């Protein structure tokens, strides 16, 4: 039987760890910079979550997160860290902030590599339908493009400025259709409602706390899918020379990698 301490560690400690890394980590870097006058520039990696949802429109770097509601604790931590970074910029700390979108591409299958993990489930028959009804909208960016965007921000980015390193804005329904077209496979025949996916997310999180394995999808992730997160990266294109590849090209590369790794078949 679990005692209260066990449940605290499983439920509360992960959130504390997120705050410690995303908020406390930035605070530690800024303190170190103050003691190190030779530092010329900081490139701080934030997240599109820090900009906030964009239901019904496309946002740019001028948008400020309202800070009233959060889909996930991760979103809240990035919002808090973003405020610290912006205050540092106002205090003349040489910091440039970049905001990647939803990353995809070859790499370790962590919770951050959500697109790869979802497609693995799709091709292995464990996700037979579309995710939701297509209302969601995310700004997808290839990991290699975001790496190049960071380098460009170091070389060309203006101190105190914000840059969105995003890409094409699209729903997961359209992603599934693109993947079916690229691989010459059949697209899903039906939609799985978000309420059902959310129920599955609750079960997945509960099981993961017992097994220690990462859940495919969690209930907070479903909250994210109930919103739109669409952004313009025009500023990064103009000032940094940021050139995100289109989704057809990027997904084709990622699908080939997943196939070579024997994670999917088509």
Short mmCIF file of C-alpha atoms in Angstrom, two decimals:
data_model
loop_
_atom_site.label_atom_id
_atom_site.label_comp_id
_atom_site.label_asym_id
_atom_site.label_seq_id
_atom_site.Cartn_x
_atom_site.Cartn_y
_atom_site.Cartn_z
CA UNK A 1 0.00 0.00 0.00
CA UNK A 2 1.37 3.43 -0.94
CA UNK A 3 1.84 6.02 1.79
CA UNK A 4 1.33 9.77 1.34
CA UNK A 5 5.03 10.28 0.73
CA UNK A 6 4.98 7.89 -2.26
CA UNK A 7 2.06 9.71 -3.87
CA UNK A 8 3.71 13.10 -3.27
CA UNK A 9 6.84 11.93 -5.04
CA UNK A 10 4.89 10.62 -8.04
CA UNK A 11 2.52 13.55 -8.42
CA UNK A 12 4.16 16.67 -6.96
CA UNK A 13 7.88 16.05 -7.46
CA UNK A 14 7.69 15.92 -11.32
CA UNK A 15 6.12 19.41 -11.33
CA UNK A 16 8.76 20.66 -8.88
CA UNK A 17 11.43 19.25 -11.19
CA UNK A 18 9.93 21.08 -14.19
CA UNK A 19 10.02 24.36 -12.27
CA UNK A 20 13.53 23.68 -11.02
CA UNK A 21 14.84 23.11 -14.55
CA UNK A 22 12.86 25.65 -16.57
CA UNK A 23 12.66 28.46 -14.03
CA UNK A 24 15.43 27.78 -11.55
CA UNK A 25 17.84 26.80 -14.32
CA UNK A 26 17.40 30.13 -16.10
CA UNK A 27 17.76 32.03 -12.84
CA UNK A 28 21.05 30.22 -12.17
CA UNK A 29 22.35 31.08 -15.65
CA UNK A 30 21.46 34.74 -15.21
CA UNK A 31 23.22 34.84 -11.83
CA UNK A 32 26.31 33.27 -13.38
CA UNK A 33 26.28 35.82 -16.21
CA UNK A 34 26.27 38.69 -13.72
CA UNK A 35 29.46 37.24 -12.21
CA UNK A 36 31.02 36.70 -15.64
CA UNK A 37 31.41 39.98 -17.54
CA UNK A 38 33.13 38.23 -20.46
CA UNK A 39 29.80 36.72 -21.56
CA UNK A 40 28.73 38.64 -24.65
CA UNK A 41 25.39 37.05 -25.41
CA UNK A 42 22.88 34.51 -24.09
CA UNK A 43 20.60 32.52 -26.40
CA UNK A 44 17.68 31.38 -24.28
CA UNK A 45 15.48 28.58 -25.65
CA UNK A 46 11.90 29.19 -24.62
CA UNK A 47 8.86 27.53 -26.25
CA UNK A 48 5.78 28.41 -28.27
CA UNK A 49 3.89 27.65 -25.05
CA UNK A 50 5.34 30.82 -23.56
CA UNK A 51 3.65 32.87 -26.29
CA UNK A 52 0.27 31.29 -25.54
CA UNK A 53 -2.63 29.83 -27.54
CA UNK A 54 -3.89 31.47 -30.73
CA UNK A 55 -7.43 30.21 -31.17
CA UNK A 56 -8.64 31.56 -34.50
CA UNK A 57 -5.61 33.58 -35.59
CA UNK A 58 -1.84 33.47 -36.23
CA UNK A 59 0.35 35.18 -33.62
CA UNK A 60 3.84 36.65 -33.76
CA UNK A 61 6.46 37.69 -31.20
CA UNK A 62 4.41 40.65 -30.00
CA UNK A 63 1.88 38.39 -28.30
CA UNK A 64 2.24 38.02 -24.54
CA UNK A 65 0.80 35.01 -22.75
CA UNK A 66 -2.16 36.05 -20.60
CA UNK A 67 -0.89 33.90 -17.76
CA UNK A 68 -4.35 33.04 -16.42
CA UNK A 69 -4.89 29.49 -17.64
CA UNK A 70 -2.43 26.74 -18.59
CA UNK A 71 -2.96 23.40 -20.33
CA UNK A 72 0.11 21.83 -18.71
CA UNK A 73 2.55 22.52 -15.91
CA UNK A 74 5.24 22.66 -18.58
CA UNK A 75 3.41 25.56 -20.25
CA UNK A 76 3.17 27.35 -16.90
CA UNK A 77 6.88 26.87 -16.21
CA UNK A 78 7.86 28.24 -19.63
CA UNK A 79 5.55 31.23 -19.11
CA UNK A 80 7.21 31.99 -15.76
CA UNK A 81 10.69 31.57 -17.23
CA UNK A 82 9.80 33.81 -20.17
CA UNK A 83 8.86 36.61 -17.80
CA UNK A 84 12.24 36.26 -16.10
CA UNK A 85 14.02 36.35 -19.47
CA UNK A 86 12.11 39.43 -20.60
CA UNK A 87 12.88 41.20 -17.34
CA UNK A 88 16.54 40.34 -17.79
CA UNK A 89 16.40 41.88 -21.26
CA UNK A 90 14.80 45.00 -19.79
CA UNK A 91 17.67 45.11 -17.28
CA UNK A 92 20.17 45.20 -20.17
CA UNK A 93 21.29 41.59 -19.85
CA UNK A 94 22.56 40.53 -23.32
CA UNK A 95 19.87 37.91 -23.92
CA UNK A 96 18.08 36.84 -27.11
CA UNK A 97 15.05 34.58 -26.77
CA UNK A 98 14.00 31.94 -29.31
CA UNK A 99 10.68 30.10 -29.33
CA UNK A 100 10.63 26.75 -31.18
CA UNK A 101 7.31 25.27 -32.28
CA UNK A 102 6.32 21.58 -32.21
CA UNK A 103 9.57 19.80 -33.02
CA UNK A 104 9.75 16.74 -35.26
CA UNK A 105 12.53 14.77 -36.92
CA UNK A 106 15.03 12.00 -36.16
CA UNK A 107 16.03 11.61 -32.54
CA UNK A 108 15.41 9.93 -29.22
CA UNK A 109 11.77 9.04 -28.69
CA UNK A 110 11.13 11.24 -25.68
CA UNK A 111 7.88 12.99 -24.75
CA UNK A 112 9.16 15.94 -26.79
CA UNK A 113 9.32 13.82 -29.94
CA UNK A 114 5.54 13.53 -29.99
CA UNK A 115 5.09 13.46 -33.78
CA UNK A 116 7.37 10.43 -34.20
CA UNK A 117 5.71 8.58 -31.33
CA UNK A 118 2.22 9.23 -32.67
CA UNK A 119 3.18 8.06 -36.16
CA UNK A 120 4.73 4.89 -34.72
CA UNK A 121 1.41 4.16 -33.02
CA UNK A 122 -0.43 4.95 -36.24
CA UNK A 123 1.63 2.62 -38.43
CA UNK A 124 1.55 -0.18 -35.87
CA UNK A 125 -2.24 -0.16 -35.71
CA UNK A 126 -2.56 1.14 -32.16
CA UNK A 127 -3.98 4.49 -33.30
CA UNK A 128 -6.54 3.58 -35.98
CA UNK A 129 -8.23 6.97 -36.36
CA UNK A 130 -7.56 10.68 -36.61
CA UNK A 131 -6.82 12.55 -33.37
CA UNK A 132 -9.85 14.72 -32.75
CA UNK A 133 -11.89 16.57 -35.36
CA UNK A 134 -9.12 18.71 -36.84
CA UNK A 135 -9.72 21.91 -34.85
CA UNK A 136 -6.21 21.80 -33.37
CA UNK A 137 -3.50 23.73 -35.13
CA UNK A 138 0.20 23.45 -34.33
CA UNK A 139 3.28 25.10 -35.80
CA UNK A 140 5.58 22.23 -36.82
CA UNK A 141 9.35 22.72 -37.21
CA UNK A 142 12.09 20.27 -38.14
CA UNK A 143 14.74 19.81 -35.44
CA UNK A 144 17.61 20.58 -37.84
CA UNK A 145 16.00 23.87 -38.86
CA UNK A 146 15.62 24.86 -35.22
CA UNK A 147 19.29 24.07 -34.58
CA UNK A 148 20.25 26.32 -37.49
CA UNK A 149 17.89 28.96 -36.11
CA UNK A 150 19.74 28.92 -32.79
CA UNK A 151 23.08 29.38 -34.53
CA UNK A 152 21.67 32.24 -36.58
CA UNK A 153 20.27 33.84 -33.41
CA UNK A 154 23.75 33.75 -31.87
CA UNK A 155 25.32 35.28 -34.98
CA UNK A 156 22.62 37.72 -36.13
CA UNK A 157 19.93 37.98 -33.47
CA UNK A 158 19.43 41.32 -31.80
CA UNK A 159 19.88 41.46 -28.03
CA UNK A 160 16.60 41.78 -26.17
CA UNK A 161 14.55 40.45 -29.09
CA UNK A 162 12.20 37.47 -29.39
CA UNK A 163 12.25 35.12 -32.40
CA UNK A 164 9.73 32.39 -33.23
CA UNK A 165 11.47 29.36 -34.77
CA UNK A 166 8.32 27.72 -36.06
CA UNK A 167 7.05 26.38 -39.38
CA UNK A 168 3.86 25.39 -41.18
CA UNK A 169 0.66 25.64 -39.15
CA UNK A 170 -1.39 22.48 -39.49
CA UNK A 171 -3.71 20.10 -37.60
CA UNK A 172 -2.84 16.49 -36.81
CA UNK A 173 -5.69 15.46 -39.14
CA UNK A 174 -3.85 17.10 -42.04
CA UNK A 175 -0.55 15.60 -40.83
CA UNK A 176 -2.10 12.13 -41.01
CA UNK A 177 -3.37 12.86 -44.54
CA UNK A 178 0.07 14.07 -45.64
CA UNK A 179 1.72 10.98 -44.18
CA UNK A 180 -0.75 8.71 -45.98
CA UNK A 181 0.01 10.50 -49.25
CA UNK A 182 3.79 10.35 -48.75
CA UNK A 183 3.79 6.63 -47.88
CA UNK A 184 1.02 5.66 -50.34
CA UNK A 185 -0.97 4.14 -47.48
CA UNK A 186 -4.62 4.48 -46.52
CA UNK A 187 -5.64 7.47 -44.42
CA UNK A 188 -7.73 6.85 -41.28
CA UNK A 189 -11.41 6.16 -41.88
CA UNK A 190 -12.76 7.79 -38.71
CA UNK A 191 -12.01 10.33 -35.98
CA UNK A 192 -11.24 9.43 -32.37
CA UNK A 193 -12.95 12.09 -30.20
CA UNK A 194 -10.74 14.02 -27.80
CA UNK A 195 -12.83 13.01 -24.78
CA UNK A 196 -11.98 9.37 -25.48
CA UNK A 197 -8.29 10.18 -25.99
CA UNK A 198 -8.33 12.16 -22.73
CA UNK A 199 -9.76 9.16 -20.87
CA UNK A 200 -7.01 7.03 -22.39
CA UNK A 201 -4.51 9.69 -21.29
CA UNK A 202 -5.63 9.43 -17.66
CA UNK A 203 -5.20 5.66 -17.78
CA UNK A 204 -1.81 5.96 -19.50
CA UNK A 205 -0.48 8.36 -16.86
CA UNK A 206 -1.70 6.09 -14.06
CA UNK A 207 -0.03 3.06 -15.66
CA UNK A 208 3.19 5.00 -16.30
CA UNK A 209 3.47 5.89 -12.62
CA UNK A 210 3.41 2.19 -11.84
CA UNK A 211 5.62 0.92 -14.66
CA UNK A 212 7.95 3.90 -15.02
CA UNK A 213 7.43 3.93 -18.81
CA UNK A 214 6.51 7.13 -20.65
CA UNK A 215 2.83 7.36 -21.62
CA UNK A 216 2.09 7.83 -25.31
CA UNK A 217 -0.27 10.67 -24.52
CA UNK A 218 -1.34 12.30 -21.25
CA UNK A 219 -4.52 14.12 -20.35
CA UNK A 220 -2.71 17.51 -20.25
CA UNK A 221 -1.60 16.90 -23.84
CA UNK A 222 -5.24 16.52 -24.85
CA UNK A 223 -5.94 19.93 -23.30
CA UNK A 224 -3.30 21.32 -25.65
CA UNK A 225 -5.10 19.73 -28.61
CA UNK A 226 -8.29 21.59 -27.69
CA UNK A 227 -6.55 24.84 -28.66
CA UNK A 228 -4.69 26.28 -31.62
CA UNK A 229 -1.00 27.24 -31.48
CA UNK A 230 -0.36 28.90 -34.84
CA UNK A 231 2.52 31.34 -35.32
CA UNK A 232 4.37 33.39 -37.90
CA UNK A 233 8.15 33.07 -38.15
CA UNK A 234 8.49 35.98 -40.60
CA UNK A 235 10.66 37.95 -38.19
CA UNK A 236 13.17 35.10 -37.90
CA UNK A 237 13.14 34.67 -41.67
CA UNK A 238 13.91 38.35 -42.27
CA UNK A 239 16.43 38.99 -39.50
CA UNK A 240 18.08 35.59 -39.01
CA UNK A 241 17.75 34.05 -42.45
CA UNK A 242 15.71 31.25 -40.87
CA UNK A 243 14.50 28.89 -43.61
CA UNK A 244 12.22 26.13 -42.28
CA UNK A 245 11.65 23.28 -44.70
CA UNK A 246 8.09 22.48 -45.72
CA UNK A 247 6.26 19.64 -44.00
CA UNK A 248 6.19 17.39 -47.05
CA UNK A 249 9.99 17.43 -47.20
CA UNK A 250 10.50 17.18 -43.45
CA UNK A 251 7.97 14.40 -42.89
CA UNK A 252 9.38 12.43 -45.83
CA UNK A 253 12.83 12.51 -44.20
CA UNK A 254 11.45 11.53 -40.79
CA UNK A 255 9.31 8.69 -42.15
CA UNK A 256 12.32 7.26 -43.98
CA UNK A 257 14.33 7.41 -40.73
CA UNK A 258 11.55 5.65 -38.80
CA UNK A 259 11.44 2.97 -41.50
CA UNK A 260 15.24 2.49 -41.47
CA UNK A 261 15.09 2.16 -37.67
CA UNK A 262 12.45 -0.57 -38.19
CA UNK A 263 9.97 1.38 -36.09
CA UNK A 264 7.36 1.51 -38.87
CA UNK A 265 6.63 -0.33 -42.14
CA UNK A 266 5.13 1.01 -45.34
#
